[in-house]
CSV table of C-alpha atoms in Angstrom, one decimal:
chain,number,residue,atom,x,y,z
A,1,UNK,CA,22.1,14.7,-34.5
A,2,UNK,CA,20.6,13.1,-37.6
A,3,UNK,CA,17.1,11.8,-37.9
A,4,UNK,CA,17.3,8.0,-38.6
A,5,UNK,CA,15.2,4.9,-39.0
A,6,UNK,CA,16.4,1.8,-37.2
A,7,UNK,CA,14.9,-1.6,-38.0
A,8,UNK,CA,14.6,-3.6,-34.7
A,9,UNK,CA,13.7,-7.1,-33.6
A,10,UNK,CA,11.4,-8.0,-30.7
A,11,UNK,CA,13.1,-9.8,-27.8
A,12,UNK,CA,11.3,-12.8,-26.5
A,13,UNK,CA,9.6,-12.7,-23.1
A,14,UNK,CA,12.0,-15.4,-21.8
A,15,UNK,CA,15.1,-13.5,-22.9
A,16,UNK,CA,13.7,-10.2,-21.8
A,17,UNK,CA,12.9,-11.6,-18.3
A,18,UNK,CA,16.2,-13.4,-17.9
A,19,UNK,CA,18.2,-10.4,-19.1
A,20,UNK,CA,16.5,-7.3,-17.9
A,21,UNK,CA,14.0,-8.0,-15.2
A,22,UNK,CA,11.8,-5.3,-16.9
A,23,UNK,CA,8.7,-3.4,-15.9
A,24,UNK,CA,5.7,-5.4,-17.1
A,25,UNK,CA,4.4,-2.7,-19.5
A,26,UNK,CA,7.7,-2.4,-21.4
A,27,UNK,CA,9.2,-4.6,-24.0
A,28,UNK,CA,12.7,-4.5,-25.4
A,29,UNK,CA,14.1,-4.6,-29.0
A,30,UNK,CA,17.4,-4.8,-30.6
A,31,UNK,CA,18.6,-4.0,-34.1
A,32,UNK,CA,21.2,-2.4,-36.4
A,33,UNK,CA,24.1,-0.5,-34.9
A,34,UNK,CA,23.2,3.2,-35.2
A,35,UNK,CA,23.8,6.2,-33.0
A,36,UNK,CA,27.3,4.8,-32.0
A,37,UNK,CA,26.0,1.3,-31.4
A,38,UNK,CA,22.6,2.2,-29.8
A,39,UNK,CA,19.2,1.9,-31.2
A,40,UNK,CA,18.1,5.1,-29.6
A,41,UNK,CA,19.8,8.0,-28.0
A,42,UNK,CA,18.9,10.9,-25.7
A,43,UNK,CA,16.1,13.0,-27.2
A,44,UNK,CA,14.4,10.0,-29.0
A,45,UNK,CA,11.8,9.5,-26.2
A,46,UNK,CA,8.3,9.9,-27.5
A,47,UNK,CA,9.2,8.9,-31.0
A,48,UNK,CA,7.1,6.3,-33.0
A,49,UNK,CA,7.6,2.6,-33.3
A,50,UNK,CA,6.1,1.5,-36.6
A,51,UNK,CA,5.2,-2.0,-37.9
A,52,UNK,CA,7.0,-2.9,-41.2
A,53,UNK,CA,4.1,-5.2,-42.0
A,54,UNK,CA,1.3,-2.6,-42.2
A,55,UNK,CA,2.9,0.8,-41.5
A,56,UNK,CA,0.8,1.4,-38.3
A,57,UNK,CA,2.2,2.7,-35.1
A,58,UNK,CA,2.6,0.0,-32.5
A,59,UNK,CA,4.6,1.7,-29.8
A,60,UNK,CA,6.3,4.8,-28.4
A,61,UNK,CA,10.0,5.1,-27.6
A,62,UNK,CA,10.6,5.3,-23.8
A,63,UNK,CA,14.4,5.1,-23.3
A,64,UNK,CA,17.6,3.1,-23.2
A,65,UNK,CA,18.1,0.1,-21.0
A,66,UNK,CA,21.0,0.9,-18.8
A,67,UNK,CA,22.4,-2.6,-18.4
A,68,UNK,CA,23.1,-3.3,-22.1
A,69,UNK,CA,24.0,-1.0,-25.0
A,70,UNK,CA,22.1,-1.4,-28.2
A,71,UNK,CA,18.8,-2.2,-26.4
A,72,UNK,CA,15.8,0.1,-26.3
A,73,UNK,CA,12.6,0.2,-24.3
A,74,UNK,CA,9.3,0.8,-25.9
A,75,UNK,CA,5.7,1.2,-24.6
A,76,UNK,CA,3.1,-0.8,-26.6
A,77,UNK,CA,0.4,1.5,-28.0
A,78,UNK,CA,-2.2,-1.1,-27.0
A,79,UNK,CA,-1.6,-0.1,-23.4
A,80,UNK,CA,-3.4,3.2,-23.9
A,81,UNK,CA,-5.7,3.0,-26.9
A,82,UNK,CA,-8.7,3.8,-24.7
A,83,UNK,CA,-7.0,6.9,-23.5
A,84,UNK,CA,-6.1,8.0,-27.1
A,85,UNK,CA,-9.7,7.5,-28.4
A,86,UNK,CA,-11.4,8.9,-25.2
A,87,UNK,CA,-9.2,10.5,-22.6
A,88,UNK,CA,-12.2,11.0,-20.3
A,89,UNK,CA,-12.8,7.3,-20.1
A,90,UNK,CA,-9.6,6.8,-18.2
A,91,UNK,CA,-9.7,7.5,-14.5
A,92,UNK,CA,-7.1,9.7,-13.0
A,93,UNK,CA,-4.6,7.9,-10.8
A,94,UNK,CA,-4.8,8.3,-7.0
A,95,UNK,CA,-2.2,10.7,-5.8
A,96,UNK,CA,1.1,9.7,-4.3
A,97,UNK,CA,1.1,11.4,-1.0
A,98,UNK,CA,3.5,14.1,0.1
A,99,UNK,CA,5.0,13.9,3.7
A,100,UNK,CA,2.6,16.6,4.8
A,101,UNK,CA,-0.5,14.8,3.5
A,102,UNK,CA,0.5,11.6,5.3
A,103,UNK,CA,1.7,13.2,8.5
A,104,UNK,CA,-0.4,10.9,10.7
A,105,UNK,CA,0.9,7.7,9.0
A,106,UNK,CA,3.9,5.5,10.1
A,107,UNK,CA,5.5,2.3,8.9
A,108,UNK,CA,6.1,-0.9,10.8
A,109,UNK,CA,9.1,-3.0,9.8
A,110,UNK,CA,9.4,-6.5,11.2
A,111,UNK,CA,12.9,-7.9,10.8
A,112,UNK,CA,13.4,-11.6,10.1
A,113,UNK,CA,9.7,-12.5,9.6
A,114,UNK,CA,7.4,-13.5,6.9
A,115,UNK,CA,3.7,-12.8,7.7
A,116,UNK,CA,0.5,-14.3,6.3
A,117,UNK,CA,-2.8,-12.6,6.7
A,118,UNK,CA,-3.9,-14.5,9.7
A,119,UNK,CA,-2.9,-14.1,13.3
A,120,UNK,CA,-1.7,-17.6,13.8
A,121,UNK,CA,0.6,-18.3,10.9
A,122,UNK,CA,4.0,-16.8,10.5
A,123,UNK,CA,7.5,-18.2,9.7
A,124,UNK,CA,10.9,-16.8,10.6
A,125,UNK,CA,13.3,-15.8,8.0
A,126,UNK,CA,16.8,-14.2,7.7
A,127,UNK,CA,17.4,-11.1,9.7
A,128,UNK,CA,17.9,-9.2,6.5
A,129,UNK,CA,14.3,-9.8,5.5
A,130,UNK,CA,11.9,-7.1,6.7
A,131,UNK,CA,8.1,-7.1,6.4
A,132,UNK,CA,6.6,-3.6,6.1
A,133,UNK,CA,3.1,-2.5,7.0
A,134,UNK,CA,1.3,0.7,7.6
A,135,UNK,CA,0.5,2.2,11.0
A,136,UNK,CA,-1.3,5.2,12.5
A,137,UNK,CA,0.1,7.9,14.8
A,138,UNK,CA,-2.4,8.4,17.7
A,139,UNK,CA,-0.2,10.6,19.9
A,140,UNK,CA,3.4,11.4,20.6
A,141,UNK,CA,3.8,8.0,22.3
A,142,UNK,CA,1.2,5.8,20.7
A,143,UNK,CA,1.0,3.9,17.4
A,144,UNK,CA,-1.9,1.8,16.1
A,145,UNK,CA,-1.5,-1.1,13.6
A,146,UNK,CA,-2.8,-4.6,12.8
A,147,UNK,CA,-2.1,-7.3,15.3
A,148,UNK,CA,-1.1,-9.8,12.6
A,149,UNK,CA,1.6,-7.3,11.5
A,150,UNK,CA,3.5,-7.5,14.8
A,151,UNK,CA,2.3,-10.7,16.5
A,152,UNK,CA,5.1,-13.0,17.6
A,153,UNK,CA,7.9,-10.6,16.8
A,154,UNK,CA,10.4,-10.0,19.6
A,155,UNK,CA,10.9,-6.5,18.3
A,156,UNK,CA,9.8,-4.3,15.4
A,157,UNK,CA,10.8,-0.9,14.0
A,158,UNK,CA,8.4,2.1,13.9
A,159,UNK,CA,9.3,4.4,11.0
A,160,UNK,CA,7.8,7.9,11.0
A,161,UNK,CA,8.0,10.6,8.4
A,162,UNK,CA,8.7,7.7,6.0
A,163,UNK,CA,8.0,9.7,2.8
A,164,UNK,CA,10.7,12.3,3.6
A,165,UNK,CA,14.4,12.0,3.0
A,166,UNK,CA,15.1,11.8,6.8
A,167,UNK,CA,12.7,9.3,8.4
A,168,UNK,CA,13.0,8.5,12.1
A,169,UNK,CA,13.4,4.8,12.9
A,170,UNK,CA,12.6,3.6,16.5
A,171,UNK,CA,13.1,0.1,17.8
A,172,UNK,CA,10.2,-1.3,19.8
A,173,UNK,CA,10.4,-4.4,21.9
A,174,UNK,CA,7.7,-7.0,22.6
A,175,UNK,CA,6.8,-5.5,26.0
A,176,UNK,CA,5.7,-2.3,24.3
A,177,UNK,CA,3.2,-4.1,22.1
A,178,UNK,CA,-0.4,-4.7,23.3
A,179,UNK,CA,-2.7,-7.0,21.4
A,180,UNK,CA,-6.5,-6.3,21.7
A,181,UNK,CA,-8.0,-8.8,24.2
A,182,UNK,CA,-11.0,-9.6,21.9
A,183,UNK,CA,-8.9,-10.6,18.9
A,184,UNK,CA,-10.8,-13.3,17.0
A,185,UNK,CA,-9.8,-14.0,13.4
A,186,UNK,CA,-9.8,-10.6,11.8
A,187,UNK,CA,-12.2,-9.0,14.3
A,188,UNK,CA,-10.3,-6.7,16.7
A,189,UNK,CA,-7.1,-7.5,14.8
A,190,UNK,CA,-5.5,-4.4,16.3
A,191,UNK,CA,-2.3,-3.7,18.3
A,192,UNK,CA,-1.2,-0.6,20.2
A,193,UNK,CA,2.4,0.3,20.4
A,194,UNK,CA,3.6,2.5,23.3
A,195,UNK,CA,6.9,4.3,22.6
A,196,UNK,CA,9.4,5.0,25.3
A,197,UNK,CA,10.4,8.2,23.7
A,198,UNK,CA,8.1,11.0,22.4
A,199,UNK,CA,7.8,11.7,18.7
A,200,UNK,CA,8.7,15.2,17.7
A,201,UNK,CA,5.7,16.6,15.9
A,202,UNK,CA,6.5,18.8,12.9
A,203,UNK,CA,4.8,19.9,9.7
A,204,UNK,CA,5.3,16.3,8.4
A,205,UNK,CA,4.6,14.3,11.6
A,206,UNK,CA,1.4,14.6,13.7
A,207,UNK,CA,-1.5,12.7,15.2
A,208,UNK,CA,-4.9,12.0,13.7
A,209,UNK,CA,-8.2,12.9,15.4
A,210,UNK,CA,-10.4,9.9,16.4
A,211,UNK,CA,-14.0,9.6,15.5
A,212,UNK,CA,-16.8,9.9,18.1
A,213,UNK,CA,-17.9,6.8,20.0
A,214,UNK,CA,-21.4,6.9,18.5
A,215,UNK,CA,-20.2,7.1,14.9
A,216,UNK,CA,-21.4,4.3,12.7
A,217,UNK,CA,-20.3,3.6,9.1
A,218,UNK,CA,-23.7,2.4,7.9
A,219,UNK,CA,-24.7,5.2,5.5
A,220,UNK,CA,-24.6,4.2,1.8
A,221,UNK,CA,-23.7,7.8,1.0
A,222,UNK,CA,-20.7,7.8,3.3
A,223,UNK,CA,-17.4,8.4,1.5
A,224,UNK,CA,-14.1,7.7,3.2
A,225,UNK,CA,-10.4,8.0,2.2
A,226,UNK,CA,-8.2,5.0,2.6
A,227,UNK,CA,-4.5,5.8,3.0
A,228,UNK,CA,-1.8,3.2,2.5
A,229,UNK,CA,0.7,1.5,0.2
A,230,UNK,CA,-0.9,0.6,-3.1
A,231,UNK,CA,0.6,-1.3,-6.0
A,232,UNK,CA,0.0,0.2,-9.4
A,233,UNK,CA,1.9,-0.9,-12.5
A,234,UNK,CA,4.3,-2.9,-10.3
A,235,UNK,CA,5.2,0.1,-8.2
A,236,UNK,CA,4.2,0.5,-4.5
A,237,UNK,CA,3.5,4.0,-3.4
A,238,UNK,CA,1.7,5.6,-0.5
A,239,UNK,CA,-1.6,6.8,-1.9
A,240,UNK,CA,-5.1,8.0,-1.0
A,241,UNK,CA,-8.2,6.3,-2.4
A,242,UNK,CA,-11.8,7.6,-1.9
A,243,UNK,CA,-14.3,4.7,-1.5
A,244,UNK,CA,-18.0,4.2,-0.6
A,245,UNK,CA,-19.6,2.0,1.9
A,246,UNK,CA,-20.5,-1.6,0.9
A,247,UNK,CA,-23.4,-3.4,2.4
A,248,UNK,CA,-22.4,-6.0,5.0
A,249,UNK,CA,-24.7,-8.7,3.4
A,250,UNK,CA,-22.7,-8.4,0.2
A,251,UNK,CA,-19.4,-8.7,2.1
A,252,UNK,CA,-20.7,-11.8,3.9
A,253,UNK,CA,-21.8,-13.4,0.6
A,254,UNK,CA,-18.3,-12.8,-0.9
A,255,UNK,CA,-16.1,-13.5,2.1
A,256,UNK,CA,-18.0,-16.1,4.1
A,257,UNK,CA,-16.8,-16.9,7.6
A,258,UNK,CA,-13.8,-14.6,7.2
A,259,UNK,CA,-16.1,-11.6,7.6
A,260,UNK,CA,-17.6,-10.9,11.0
A,261,UNK,CA,-20.5,-8.5,10.2
A,262,UNK,CA,-20.9,-7.7,13.9
A,263,UNK,CA,-17.4,-6.3,14.3
A,264,UNK,CA,-16.0,-5.5,10.9
A,265,UNK,CA,-16.9,-3.7,7.7
A,266,UNK,CA,-15.8,-4.0,4.1
A,267,UNK,CA,-15.5,-1.9,1.0
A,268,UNK,CA,-14.7,-2.6,-2.6
A,269,UNK,CA,-11.6,-0.9,-3.9
A,270,UNK,CA,-11.3,-0.2,-7.6
A,271,UNK,CA,-8.3,-2.4,-8.5
A,272,UNK,CA,-7.5,-0.2,-11.5
A,273,UNK,CA,-6.6,2.4,-8.9
A,274,UNK,CA,-4.1,0.2,-7.1
A,275,UNK,CA,-4.0,-2.9,-5.0
A,276,UNK,CA,-3.2,-2.7,-1.2
A,277,UNK,CA,0.1,-4.3,-0.5
A,278,UNK,CA,0.3,-3.6,3.3
A,279,UNK,CA,-2.3,-3.1,5.9
A,280,UNK,CA,-2.7,-1.2,9.2
A,281,UNK,CA,-3.3,2.1,7.3
A,282,UNK,CA,-6.0,4.7,8.3
A,283,UNK,CA,-9.6,5.1,6.9
A,284,UNK,CA,-10.5,8.7,7.2
A,285,UNK,CA,-14.0,10.3,7.0
A,286,UNK,CA,-14.4,12.9,4.2
A,287,UNK,CA,-16.9,14.7,6.4
A,288,UNK,CA,-14.7,15.6,9.3
A,289,UNK,CA,-11.2,14.2,8.5
A,290,UNK,CA,-11.3,11.9,11.6
A,291,UNK,CA,-10.1,8.3,11.9
A,292,UNK,CA,-13.1,6.0,11.4
A,293,UNK,CA,-11.4,2.7,10.5
A,294,UNK,CA,-8.2,0.8,9.8
A,295,UNK,CA,-7.4,-1.5,6.9
A,296,UNK,CA,-7.1,-5.1,8.1
A,297,UNK,CA,-6.8,-7.4,5.2
A,298,UNK,CA,-7.6,-7.7,1.5
A,299,UNK,CA,-7.2,-10.2,-1.4
A,300,UNK,CA,-7.3,-9.6,-5.2
A,301,UNK,CA,-10.8,-9.2,-6.6
A,302,UNK,CA,-12.4,-9.3,-3.2
A,303,UNK,CA,-13.7,-6.6,-0.8
A,304,UNK,CA,-11.2,-5.3,1.7
A,305,UNK,CA,-11.9,-5.8,5.4
A,306,UNK,CA,-11.7,-2.8,7.8
A,307,UNK,CA,-11.9,-2.5,11.5
A,308,UNK,CA,-14.2,0.3,12.8
A,309,UNK,CA,-12.4,2.6,15.3
A,310,UNK,CA,-15.5,3.6,17.3
A,311,UNK,CA,-15.7,0.3,19.2
A,312,UNK,CA,-12.0,0.5,20.0
A,313,UNK,CA,-12.0,4.0,21.6
A,314,UNK,CA,-12.1,2.8,25.3
A,315,UNK,CA,-9.3,0.3,24.6
A,316,UNK,CA,-7.2,2.8,22.7
A,317,UNK,CA,-7.5,5.4,25.5
A,318,UNK,CA,-6.9,3.2,28.5
A,319,UNK,CA,-3.4,3.0,30.0
A,320,UNK,CA,-1.1,0.3,28.6
A,321,UNK,CA,-1.4,-3.1,30.1
A,322,UNK,CA,1.7,-4.5,31.8
A,323,UNK,CA,3.6,-7.2,30.0
A,324,UNK,CA,2.7,-9.9,32.5
A,325,UNK,CA,-1.0,-9.1,32.0
A,326,UNK,CA,-0.8,-9.2,28.2
A,327,UNK,CA,-2.9,-11.8,26.5
A,328,UNK,CA,-0.8,-14.5,24.8
A,329,UNK,CA,-2.2,-15.5,21.4
């Protein structure tokens, strides 16, 4: 092991994209043949990348690209200058959840279907394509999710304990899915799935307690946790975000007719903490850890719409409606 300096050339964005399909925050370089033909070798991570123009540090060595020898990956220093100068100015990232922390969450996989964020529009695709969304475990036999996640699908898969190495995958047919009868736009955009076999509750699989019927999310001091799949730096992980109530008038001014103030609520998520990539996940009160809402829909740079749970309690608790009595949307 000999300490070396290697002069390297920047690879253009076009070549980088076509060759490596890289993570957005990394760029690739190439240069002289050192270290047996490689720019960097094991142990070089964390080393400096210095400009030959002005002698200033411009990056940090990250690793070796596995697809082509002689190529290195480096993180631009501009990505974290604020952190270097003032570490307290950078917010800590929301945690990626462990299986135990997300024990009341499930996943919905819809084979052969592309979904938009409205209940009417969807298009079929190849059977190999699966749309994933979040869901909430209500009991050993009941799952709650968004109606637009499962509408029109002849069958879906419910996946529990999804964060573990041994998730359970259960096939659910159309007759097990009940859409809320008051579905109108995004209001009451909820569906209840009744399983034919009971879930086995463990340390990593369990149900969530429901909020009381008289509970109202209209307190500006209210803080809730939103659980779901969030995209951060191009990576989707199941995370928890703590958020505050947003006045309905503000939501209406930003969302227009998409927001029904009589039946929905909305919150502003800090996009630096992650962007929701799938919906149907739980909103949990920080006061009592009970389910108070469900994520319905959200667009970049806009408030995220949630369905309150309290108005749904009678519908959630009533016996499942037979297939021939289901409302067709």
